[in-house]
PDB file of C-alpha atoms in Angstrom:
ATOM      1  CA  MET N   1       0.000   0.000   0.000  1.00 44.00           C
ATOM      2  CA  GLY N   2       1.151   3.516  -0.751  1.00 48.00           C
ATOM      3  CA  SER N   3       3.441   5.708  -2.771  1.00 47.00           C
ATOM      4  CA  VAL N   4       5.486   8.542  -1.363  1.00 46.00           C
ATOM      5  CA  ALA N   5       4.034  12.066  -1.195  1.00 48.00           C
ATOM      6  CA  ALA N   6       6.097  15.211  -1.793  1.00 49.00           C
ATOM      7  CA  GLU N   7       6.684  15.695   1.959  1.00 54.00           C
ATOM      8  CA  GLY N   8       8.101  12.187   2.261  1.00 54.00           C
ATOM      9  CA  GLN N   9       4.998  10.663   3.854  1.00 63.00           C
ATOM     10  CA  ALA N  10       3.316   7.607   2.355  1.00 68.00           C
ATOM     11  CA  VAL N  11       0.064   8.190   0.481  1.00 71.00           C
ATOM     12  CA  PRO N  12      -2.580   5.590   1.479  1.00 70.00           C
ATOM     13  CA  SER N  13      -3.264   3.972  -1.884  1.00 70.00           C
ATOM     14  CA  LEU N  14      -4.049   0.495  -3.113  1.00 73.00           C
ATOM     15  CA  PRO N  15      -1.814  -1.483  -5.480  1.00 76.00           C
ATOM     16  CA  GLY N  16      -2.265  -0.197  -9.031  1.00 79.00           C
ATOM     17  CA  GLU N  17      -3.743   3.171  -8.004  1.00 85.00           C
ATOM     18  CA  THR N  18      -2.226   6.315  -9.460  1.00 90.00           C
ATOM     19  CA  VAL N  19      -1.095   8.852  -6.885  1.00 90.00           C
ATOM     20  CA  LEU N  20      -2.089  12.312  -8.124  1.00 93.00           C
ATOM     21  CA  GLY N  21       0.922  14.246  -6.920  1.00 89.00           C
ATOM     22  CA  GLN N  22       1.564  16.596  -9.844  1.00 93.00           C
ATOM     23  CA  SER N  23      -0.477  19.618 -10.935  1.00 96.00           C
ATOM     24  CA  LYS N  24      -1.805  19.340 -14.493  1.00 95.00           C
ATOM     25  CA  THR N  25      -4.277  20.834 -16.961  1.00 97.00           C
ATOM     26  CA  PHE N  26      -6.867  18.872 -18.943  1.00 96.00           C
ATOM     27  CA  PRO N  27      -7.838  20.694 -22.179  1.00 96.00           C
ATOM     28  CA  PHE N  28     -11.429  19.723 -23.038  1.00 92.00           C
ATOM     29  CA  GLY N  29     -10.612  18.905 -26.669  1.00 93.00           C
ATOM     30  CA  GLN N  30      -7.971  16.397 -25.544  1.00 95.00           C
ATOM     31  CA  LEU N  31     -10.206  14.365 -23.207  1.00 95.00           C
ATOM     32  CA  PRO N  32     -10.965  10.861 -24.559  1.00 95.00           C
ATOM     33  CA  VAL N  33     -14.611  10.548 -25.686  1.00 96.00           C
ATOM     34  CA  LYS N  34     -16.708   7.419 -24.990  1.00 97.00           C
ATOM     35  CA  LYS N  35     -20.121   7.160 -26.687  1.00 97.00           C
ATOM     36  CA  ASN N  36     -22.891   5.976 -24.369  1.00 94.00           C
ATOM     37  CA  ALA N  37     -25.829   3.699 -25.229  1.00 94.00           C
ATOM     38  CA  ASN N  38     -28.326   6.531 -24.521  1.00 93.00           C
ATOM     39  CA  GLY N  39     -26.884   8.653 -27.364  1.00 94.00           C
ATOM     40  CA  GLY N  40     -24.765  10.780 -25.065  1.00 95.00           C
ATOM     41  CA  ALA N  41     -21.052  10.746 -24.401  1.00 97.00           C
ATOM     42  CA  SER N  42     -18.616  10.911 -21.512  1.00 97.00           C
ATOM     43  CA  ARG N  43     -15.071  12.164 -21.214  1.00 97.00           C
ATOM     44  CA  ALA N  44     -12.731  10.720 -18.594  1.00 96.00           C
ATOM     45  CA  VAL N  45     -10.630  13.413 -16.918  1.00 97.00           C
ATOM     46  CA  ILE N  46      -8.645  11.801 -14.099  1.00 96.00           C
ATOM     47  CA  GLN N  47      -8.720   8.963 -11.567  1.00 95.00           C
ATOM     48  CA  GLY N  48      -6.394   8.237  -8.682  1.00 93.00           C
ATOM     49  CA  VAL N  49      -5.520   9.042  -5.096  1.00 93.00           C
ATOM     50  CA  LEU N  50      -4.726  12.523  -3.792  1.00 93.00           C
ATOM     51  CA  ALA N  51      -1.611  13.065  -1.683  1.00 89.00           C
ATOM     52  CA  THR N  52      -3.983  13.380   1.304  1.00 90.00           C
ATOM     53  CA  GLY N  53      -5.333   9.852   0.706  1.00 89.00           C
ATOM     54  CA  GLU N  54      -8.779  10.418  -0.874  1.00 92.00           C
ATOM     55  CA  ALA N  55      -9.638   8.397  -3.973  1.00 93.00           C
ATOM     56  CA  VAL N  56     -11.033  10.715  -6.660  1.00 96.00           C
ATOM     57  CA  GLU N  57     -12.440  10.302 -10.166  1.00 96.00           C
ATOM     58  CA  VAL N  58     -13.553  13.115 -12.481  1.00 97.00           C
ATOM     59  CA  HIS N  59     -15.504  12.845 -15.729  1.00 97.00           C
ATOM     60  CA  GLU N  60     -17.748  14.956 -17.945  1.00 97.00           C
ATOM     61  CA  THR N  61     -21.062  13.742 -19.376  1.00 97.00           C
ATOM     62  CA  THR N  62     -23.273  14.951 -22.209  1.00 97.00           C
ATOM     63  CA  LEU N  63     -26.850  13.715 -21.806  1.00 98.00           C
ATOM     64  CA  PRO N  64     -29.471  14.000 -24.606  1.00 98.00           C
ATOM     65  CA  PRO N  65     -32.956  15.429 -23.833  1.00 98.00           C
ATOM     66  CA  GLY N  66     -35.228  12.988 -21.987  1.00 98.00           C
ATOM     67  CA  GLN N  67     -32.375  10.614 -21.117  1.00 97.00           C
ATOM     68  CA  MET N  68     -30.862   9.289 -17.904  1.00 96.00           C
ATOM     69  CA  PRO N  69     -27.229   8.184 -17.630  1.00 95.00           C
ATOM     70  CA  HIS N  70     -28.450   5.075 -15.735  1.00 93.00           C
ATOM     71  CA  PRO N  71     -31.294   4.152 -13.360  1.00 94.00           C
ATOM     72  CA  PRO N  72     -31.277   5.608  -9.829  1.00 96.00           C
ATOM     73  CA  HIS N  73     -28.679   3.886  -7.676  1.00 95.00           C
ATOM     74  CA  LYS N  74     -26.514   4.300  -4.596  1.00 94.00           C
ATOM     75  CA  HIS N  75     -22.870   3.620  -3.856  1.00 93.00           C
ATOM     76  CA  ARG N  76     -20.301   4.081  -1.129  1.00 93.00           C
ATOM     77  CA  HIS N  77     -18.470   7.015  -2.717  1.00 95.00           C
ATOM     78  CA  SER N  78     -19.873  10.566  -2.692  1.00 97.00           C
ATOM     79  CA  GLU N  79     -20.316  12.682  -5.824  1.00 97.00           C
ATOM     80  CA  PHE N  80     -20.475  16.345  -6.755  1.00 98.00           C
ATOM     81  CA  MET N  81     -22.096  17.132 -10.127  1.00 98.00           C
ATOM     82  CA  MET N  82     -21.629  20.573 -11.663  1.00 98.00           C
ATOM     83  CA  VAL N  83     -24.099  21.481 -14.407  1.00 98.00           C
ATOM     84  CA  ARG N  84     -22.536  23.390 -17.274  1.00 97.00           C
ATOM     85  CA  GLU N  85     -25.485  23.346 -19.711  1.00 98.00           C
ATOM     86  CA  GLY N  86     -29.064  22.116 -19.738  1.00 98.00           C
ATOM     87  CA  THR N  87     -31.674  21.267 -17.116  1.00 98.00           C
ATOM     88  CA  LEU N  88     -31.498  18.162 -14.953  1.00 98.00           C
ATOM     89  CA  ASP N  89     -33.889  16.616 -12.466  1.00 98.00           C
ATOM     90  CA  PHE N  90     -31.918  15.227  -9.530  1.00 98.00           C
ATOM     91  CA  ASP N  91     -33.686  12.319  -7.833  1.00 98.00           C
ATOM     92  CA  ASN N  92     -32.529  12.734  -4.227  1.00 97.00           C
ATOM     93  CA  ASP N  93     -33.760   9.568  -2.526  1.00 97.00           C
ATOM     94  CA  GLY N  94     -37.196   9.922  -4.139  1.00 96.00           C
ATOM     95  CA  THR N  95     -37.427  13.739  -4.038  1.00 98.00           C
ATOM     96  CA  LYS N  96     -36.976  15.507  -7.392  1.00 97.00           C
ATOM     97  CA  GLU N  97     -34.960  18.730  -7.479  1.00 98.00           C
ATOM     98  CA  ARG N  98     -34.420  20.736 -10.693  1.00 98.00           C
ATOM     99  CA  VAL N  99     -30.913  22.055 -11.403  1.00 98.00           C
ATOM    100  CA  GLY N 100     -29.754  24.257 -14.281  1.00 98.00           C
ATOM    101  CA  PRO N 101     -26.517  25.808 -15.582  1.00 98.00           C
ATOM    102  CA  GLY N 102     -24.116  26.739 -12.804  1.00 98.00           C
ATOM    103  CA  GLY N 103     -25.941  24.535 -10.294  1.00 98.00           C
ATOM    104  CA  VAL N 104     -24.150  21.969  -8.168  1.00 98.00           C
ATOM    105  CA  ILE N 105     -25.558  18.640  -6.982  1.00 98.00           C
ATOM    106  CA  PHE N 106     -24.191  16.604  -4.074  1.00 98.00           C
ATOM    107  CA  ALA N 107     -25.005  12.885  -3.874  1.00 97.00           C
ATOM    108  CA  ALA N 108     -24.055  11.633  -0.403  1.00 97.00           C
ATOM    109  CA  SER N 109     -22.583   8.217   0.271  1.00 95.00           C
ATOM    110  CA  ASN N 110     -25.124   5.371   0.256  1.00 95.00           C
ATOM    111  CA  VAL N 111     -28.105   7.612  -0.649  1.00 97.00           C
ATOM    112  CA  MET N 112     -30.294   6.615  -3.623  1.00 97.00           C
ATOM    113  CA  HIS N 113     -29.931   9.159  -6.439  1.00 97.00           C
ATOM    114  CA  GLY N 114     -30.382   9.630 -10.165  1.00 97.00           C
ATOM    115  CA  LEU N 115     -30.378  12.227 -12.950  1.00 98.00           C
ATOM    116  CA  LYS N 116     -32.619  12.916 -15.930  1.00 98.00           C
ATOM    117  CA  ASN N 117     -32.290  15.581 -18.615  1.00 98.00           C
ATOM    118  CA  VAL N 118     -35.692  17.313 -18.534  1.00 98.00           C
ATOM    119  CA  GLY N 119     -34.694  20.107 -20.927  1.00 97.00           C
ATOM    120  CA  GLU N 120     -35.103  20.428 -24.685  1.00 97.00           C
ATOM    121  CA  THR N 121     -31.345  20.501 -25.369  1.00 97.00           C
ATOM    122  CA  ALA N 122     -28.401  18.336 -24.365  1.00 97.00           C
ATOM    123  CA  ALA N 123     -27.262  18.670 -20.751  1.00 98.00           C
ATOM    124  CA  ASN N 124     -23.572  18.797 -19.940  1.00 97.00           C
ATOM    125  CA  TYR N 125     -22.176  18.234 -16.442  1.00 98.00           C
ATOM    126  CA  PHE N 126     -18.981  17.293 -14.642  1.00 97.00           C
ATOM    127  CA  VAL N 127     -18.832  14.634 -11.910  1.00 97.00           C
ATOM    128  CA  ILE N 128     -16.280  14.551  -9.096  1.00 98.00           C
ATOM    129  CA  ALA N 129     -16.477  11.224  -7.238  1.00 97.00           C
ATOM    130  CA  ILE N 130     -14.667  11.017  -3.899  1.00 97.00           C
ATOM    131  CA  GLY N 131     -14.035   7.770  -2.043  1.00 94.00           C
ATOM    132  CA  ARG N 132     -13.708   4.076  -2.766  1.00 86.00           C
ATOM    133  CA  GLU N 133     -16.425   1.492  -3.236  1.00 76.00           C
ATOM    134  CA  SER N 134     -14.633  -0.867  -0.861  1.00 61.00           C
ATOM    135  CA  GLY N 135     -11.161  -1.575   0.391  1.00 53.00           C
ATOM    136  CA  VAL N 136     -10.297  -3.397  -2.835  1.00 49.00           C
ATOM    137  CA  GLN N 137     -12.271  -1.473  -5.491  1.00 47.00           C
ATOM    138  CA  LYS N 138     -11.582   1.913  -7.005  1.00 49.00           C
ATOM    139  CA  VAL N 139     -14.226   4.634  -7.411  1.00 48.00           C
TER     140      VAL N 139
END
């Protein structure tokens, strides 16, 4: 377990995890694009472990009108979702909350949640997932 952080202290990471110890930029046009079954797309940004020990994963999603990225679900890690474009309904454990451009959504650990694009145009949002699913699985 662990790689060495800049201050010489071990970073709590699992075998095979990338320790995110260097600052970096991620130009949007250079992010790898994966087409999704719902007609949308996602772009992976970064995944690894911060020098302070938190597992983190960041991606961007484009969601067509009327679509969901997946059915409502829950998981151990927490997520922040930042809406860049469009209008989303956030299913917060059965309560719907509408969020538009500039809005931020927080999905707490182990709370049922889901998203749906309720607008007439594509929705675009970034996800920051923090935490691990278990002691042996990455985010």
